Amino acid sequence: MRRVVDQVSFDIEAGQVVALVGESGSGKTMIGRAVLQLLPQVAQVESGSIRFNGRELAGAGEAAMRAIRGRDIGMVFQEPMVSLNPALSIGCQMTEALKLHLGLGEAEAARRCLAMLERVRIADPAGCFAAYPHQFSGGMRQRIMLASVLVMEPKLLLADEPTTALDAIIQKEVMDIMVALTREMGTAVLLVSHDLGMVAHYANRVVVMRKGEALETGRTEDILLAPRHEYTRNLLDALPSRAKSGPPRAAGEQLVAVRALSVDFRKKASVFWKQPGVFRAVEAVDLTLRRGETVAVVGESGSGKTTIGRALVRLVKESSGEIDFGGRDVTRLAGRELMAYRLQTQMVFQDPFSSLDPRMSLCDIVAEGLRNVPGMKRAARRERALAMLGEVGLGDYGQRFPHELSGGQRQRVCIARAIVATPCLLVADEPVSALDVTIQKQILGLLDLLQQKFGFTYLFISHDLGVVEQIADRVIVMYRGRILESGSRSAIYDDPRHPYTIRLLQASPRIQRCPQGGYRLAAHPARSQDAPQGFCYFNHGSMPGIAHSTGSLEMVSVGDDHQVACSRAA
Amino acid sequence: MNGALRTLLRRPNGAIGVLLLAVMLAAALLGSCYTPYDPIAIELAVRLQPPSLQHWLGTDEWGRDVLSRLLFGATVSVSISFFTVLFSVLFGALIGAASGFFGGWFERCVMAFMDALLAFPSLIMALGVMAVFGPSRYGVVLALSLAYLPSVVRIVRSSVLSLREKEYIEASQVMGNSELFTMLRHILPNSISPIIVLASALFGWALLAESALSFLGLGVPPPASSWGGMLADSRIHFAAAPWLALAPGLCISFSLLGINLFGDALRDQFDPRMKNL
């Protein structure tokens, strides 16, 4: 018997947004599930009361709960990819609840659903109504999910990490729609999230949770301005922020130069004798990494940022272009030379749960990174591996196995494995996006420490602009395989030029430390910049304001170490 | 290893499985060097005797001691099953892992061939092979190994396909390890648990299939005994001498039970995540 939620109390008024914030294992999801009596088999409500509109829900019968679920209390789940039934059309799923709970006829139910789909800003509601879930992206699905819950006009909406799986821009759209609609309908919202920065922008009240306890409850502004509990302060403190900027680091010599790199992926052929189609993941990308600096590549999913990193460590083959490393083109390396190059470049992967072989001890895992170092004996490798585990703060863990570790500890092991042969270049693909904020802060600190000690060059791939702002020296913004803007951190964050960069920055929630103590919400200035003389940012595109063409984009210099992609004005 | 055995025995399933398996192996070993009577010596004076102090499990229609034939049959049945599993798992795992890991044309050809094999029911295929080679122990092993090969290949290949997507496989590649090393060091050890479960199931199937082949007169040629052959010979005397059918029947059933329990326990044992549970 373990108590996962202990003595938590809060209330939500109609039309209000209350957020439960906490790291994994804080019991926040359990509270949401307890309200609907959707707890897992092994969990039960021991004591306490859940009053909804004057009715006691704790201990209410299954029949009573069925009448309430969906009708009076709606729920939106985290994973938009699995919360819609793939076998039924959107219309069929949406009208189901209306017909069941309100006894509406087919025509009336369909009318209401179409109206709701329009309100969640689905471009073609009628088309969407007849379509199936797999035809939509994650953001669209979450909007559809939201529509199908809100069409019942519930009095309470439980949203459990509703946007965690989505990109920043889509996250903002979905949250904006959700909060606007519920405010309009007078629906109360219980927002469950790990993301304090995001929550602070939308919630009226915040409940900070840790290990099943509510540590602090209060109005959002009060909590930001004067957090009382130490843990809240730690959470706020762990939010990434730009380091006190000293003088820019002395740029070292050039380490890697990528020239006109393009990567194609073959699509699956419909029939095997036909030539399969090609999807261009990265198109004509130039980029330079200098020794000892951290370059961040940001962009939404599908922007090609991961592919660039994988091309650098030779996990994918380019279709054209070259990668210059120390005067040699690594795209042509093979055999021994490729092996020597591999010792110079390493990678840290995103998912700490699948990047370690579950059958090997940590010492063996790290020592494997030295297997291909010429002339290194087994004993020496083990010794060095143990030393490196010490370096990442896991000194006594050599004989343990990956399943005994937390996500943060696993990521430390991945880092140790990557750096054990002291490479020059480390490609880090979303190394902290699977971790809680406080752990995230530790890992970023570790990466920084190791960089100072060993002088690594980082290519840091991330969708999180907050994290990037904290650690990057230079930032590259990508969209659909192309670089839209690149420049020093201050150029990108303080003087963004491209409309897409500006949108990206606006979509990432920020909390700033006030000079007089406490924190406040901060928004990026929404000024748009004109394109340089004689150029325009986009000619045509599916999304307004975003270049989406295979036409010729040129990188135009708009300042000291600051380039933006434009096309020539006609 | 001592500790591993102890944790295996701590699970009730594992303990029962090990016990049954040990009895079966002991019988097979004993049968290969000692039996109370000559298992093939015919003594018509004592035919169809019920169990007694002289003949613990009675005698069959030719007056041969059932216990002796059972012990001798254990050697035959168990060794046939053992080599069948050994060959099909060994070659199946290698072919499956290689086709899953390397892909391309190699995989397509192998899988097409395996699918063709799979299209025949395994017993029919074994019958075909036996028809070509004539009934003998080696023929049975060859026929059954070939019949079970495709299922091993398929299972190993699918587990390799899912493992290949794991990031530690990519990490191994980034470290500069060869594909062969990656396969032997990371992929095969991690697909060991489905292989073990499959091997234990195969052992049972092979035992059963060997019995079925012998039952049909295509297995081990008489007068040598095997469990399935004994079952086959007993059916005309079932009303008069039920012990003739019960003895080999129970042996087959309990061996299968033991193997399945042991296989499940072994799978848990091989998974480091299941330790200390």
CSV table of C-alpha atoms in Angstrom, one decimal, chain A residues 154-295:
chain,number,residue,atom,x,y,z
A,154,PRO,CA,-19.6,20.1,-19.9
A,155,LYS,CA,-19.4,22.0,-16.6
A,156,LEU,CA,-15.9,20.8,-16.0
A,157,LEU,CA,-13.1,19.9,-18.4
A,158,LEU,CA,-10.3,17.7,-17.2
A,159,ALA,CA,-7.3,18.2,-19.4
A,160,ASP,CA,-4.4,15.9,-18.6
A,161,GLU,CA,-1.2,17.2,-20.3
A,162,PRO,CA,-3.3,18.1,-23.3
A,163,THR,CA,-0.5,19.6,-25.4
A,164,THR,CA,2.6,17.8,-24.1
A,165,ALA,CA,3.0,15.8,-27.3
A,166,LEU,CA,2.7,18.9,-29.6
A,167,ASP,CA,5.1,21.4,-31.0
A,168,ALA,CA,5.3,24.9,-29.4
A,169,ILE,CA,3.3,26.7,-32.1
A,170,ILE,CA,0.6,24.0,-32.2
A,171,GLN,CA,0.6,23.9,-28.4
A,172,LYS,CA,-0.2,27.6,-28.2
A,173,GLU,CA,-3.0,27.3,-30.7
A,174,VAL,CA,-4.7,24.4,-28.9
A,175,MET,CA,-4.3,26.1,-25.5
A,176,ASP,CA,-5.6,29.4,-26.8
A,177,ILE,CA,-8.6,27.7,-28.3
A,178,MET,CA,-9.3,25.7,-25.2
A,179,VAL,CA,-9.1,28.5,-22.8
A,180,ALA,CA,-11.1,30.9,-25.0
A,181,LEU,CA,-13.9,28.4,-25.5
A,182,THR,CA,-14.2,27.3,-21.9
A,183,ARG,CA,-14.2,30.8,-20.7
A,184,GLU,CA,-17.0,31.6,-23.1
A,185,MET,CA,-19.0,28.6,-22.1
A,186,GLY,CA,-18.3,29.0,-18.4
A,187,THR,CA,-16.7,25.7,-18.2
A,188,ALA,CA,-14.3,25.1,-15.3
A,189,VAL,CA,-11.0,23.6,-16.3
A,190,LEU,CA,-8.7,21.4,-14.3
A,191,LEU,CA,-5.4,21.5,-16.2
A,192,VAL,CA,-2.9,18.8,-15.3
A,193,SER,CA,0.6,19.6,-16.5
A,194,HIS,CA,4.3,19.3,-15.7
A,195,ASP,CA,5.0,22.6,-17.6
A,196,LEU,CA,4.9,25.5,-15.1
A,197,GLY,CA,5.8,28.0,-17.8
A,198,MET,CA,2.9,27.0,-20.1
A,199,VAL,CA,0.4,26.7,-17.2
A,200,ALA,CA,1.2,30.1,-15.8
A,201,HIS,CA,0.1,31.7,-19.0
A,202,TYR,CA,-3.4,30.2,-18.8
A,203,ALA,CA,-4.3,29.2,-15.3
A,204,ASN,CA,-6.1,31.5,-12.8
A,205,ARG,CA,-4.9,29.3,-9.9
A,206,VAL,CA,-2.1,26.9,-9.5
A,207,VAL,CA,-1.7,23.9,-7.2
A,208,VAL,CA,1.9,22.8,-7.0
A,209,MET,CA,2.3,19.1,-6.2
A,210,ARG,CA,5.1,16.9,-5.2
A,211,LYS,CA,5.0,13.2,-4.2
A,212,GLY,CA,1.2,13.3,-3.7
A,213,GLU,CA,1.2,16.4,-1.5
A,214,ALA,CA,-0.1,19.8,-2.5
A,215,LEU,CA,2.7,22.1,-1.4
A,216,GLU,CA,1.3,25.4,-2.4
A,217,THR,CA,-2.0,26.6,-3.7
A,218,GLY,CA,-2.8,30.1,-4.8
A,219,ARG,CA,-3.5,32.6,-7.6
A,220,THR,CA,-1.0,32.3,-10.4
A,221,GLU,CA,0.3,35.8,-10.0
A,222,ASP,CA,0.9,35.4,-6.3
A,223,ILE,CA,2.7,32.1,-6.7
A,224,LEU,CA,4.9,33.6,-9.4
A,225,LEU,CA,5.6,36.8,-7.6
A,226,ALA,CA,6.2,35.3,-4.2
A,227,PRO,CA,6.5,31.5,-4.1
A,228,ARG,CA,6.4,30.5,-0.5
A,229,HIS,CA,7.4,26.9,-0.7
A,230,GLU,CA,11.0,26.1,-1.4
A,231,TYR,CA,10.1,23.4,-4.0
A,232,THR,CA,8.1,26.0,-6.0
A,233,ARG,CA,11.1,28.2,-6.0
A,234,ASN,CA,13.2,25.3,-7.2
A,235,LEU,CA,10.7,24.6,-10.0
A,236,LEU,CA,10.7,28.2,-11.1
A,237,ASP,CA,14.4,28.4,-10.8
A,238,ALA,CA,14.9,25.3,-12.9
A,239,LEU,CA,13.0,26.9,-15.8
A,240,PRO,CA,15.6,27.5,-18.4
A,241,SER,CA,16.8,31.1,-18.7
A,242,ARG,CA,19.6,32.9,-20.4
A,243,ALA,CA,22.8,32.7,-18.4
A,244,LYS,CA,24.1,36.0,-17.3
A,245,SER,CA,25.7,36.8,-20.5
A,246,GLY,CA,29.3,37.5,-20.2
A,247,PRO,CA,31.4,38.3,-23.1
A,248,PRO,CA,30.8,36.0,-26.0
A,249,ARG,CA,33.0,33.0,-25.9
A,250,ALA,CA,36.1,33.3,-28.1
A,251,ALA,CA,35.2,31.4,-31.2
A,252,GLY,CA,37.7,28.7,-31.9
A,253,GLU,CA,38.8,27.5,-35.3
A,254,GLN,CA,36.4,25.9,-37.6
A,255,LEU,CA,35.7,22.2,-36.8
A,256,VAL,CA,32.9,21.2,-39.1
A,257,ALA,CA,31.6,22.8,-42.2
A,258,VAL,CA,28.5,21.4,-43.8
A,259,ARG,CA,28.0,22.5,-47.4
A,260,ALA,CA,24.8,22.2,-49.4
A,261,LEU,CA,23.7,19.1,-47.5
A,262,SER,CA,20.5,17.4,-48.7
A,263,VAL,CA,19.1,14.2,-47.3
A,264,ASP,CA,16.3,12.2,-49.0
A,265,PHE,CA,14.3,9.5,-47.5
A,266,ARG,CA,12.7,6.9,-49.8
A,267,LYS,CA,9.0,6.5,-49.2
A,268,LYS,CA,7.6,3.0,-49.2
A,269,ALA,CA,6.7,2.0,-52.7
A,270,SER,CA,3.1,1.1,-53.3
A,271,VAL,CA,4.1,-1.9,-55.4
A,272,PHE,CA,7.6,-3.3,-55.4
A,273,TRP,CA,8.4,-2.9,-59.0
A,274,LYS,CA,7.6,0.8,-59.0
A,275,GLN,CA,10.2,3.4,-58.2
A,276,PRO,CA,9.4,4.6,-54.7
A,277,GLY,CA,8.8,8.3,-54.1
A,278,VAL,CA,11.3,10.5,-52.3
A,279,PHE,CA,10.9,12.8,-49.4
A,280,ARG,CA,13.4,15.5,-48.9
A,281,ALA,CA,14.1,15.8,-45.2
A,282,VAL,CA,17.0,18.3,-45.4
A,283,GLU,CA,17.5,20.6,-48.3
A,284,ALA,CA,20.7,22.5,-49.2
A,285,VAL,CA,21.8,23.2,-45.7
A,286,ASP,CA,25.0,25.1,-44.9
A,287,LEU,CA,26.3,25.3,-41.5
A,288,THR,CA,29.6,25.8,-39.7
A,289,LEU,CA,30.6,24.6,-36.2
A,290,ARG,CA,33.6,26.1,-34.5
A,291,ARG,CA,35.6,24.4,-31.8
A,292,GLY,CA,34.2,24.7,-28.3
A,293,GLU,CA,30.9,26.3,-29.2
A,294,THR,CA,27.3,25.2,-28.8
A,295,VAL,CA,25.1,25.4,-31.8
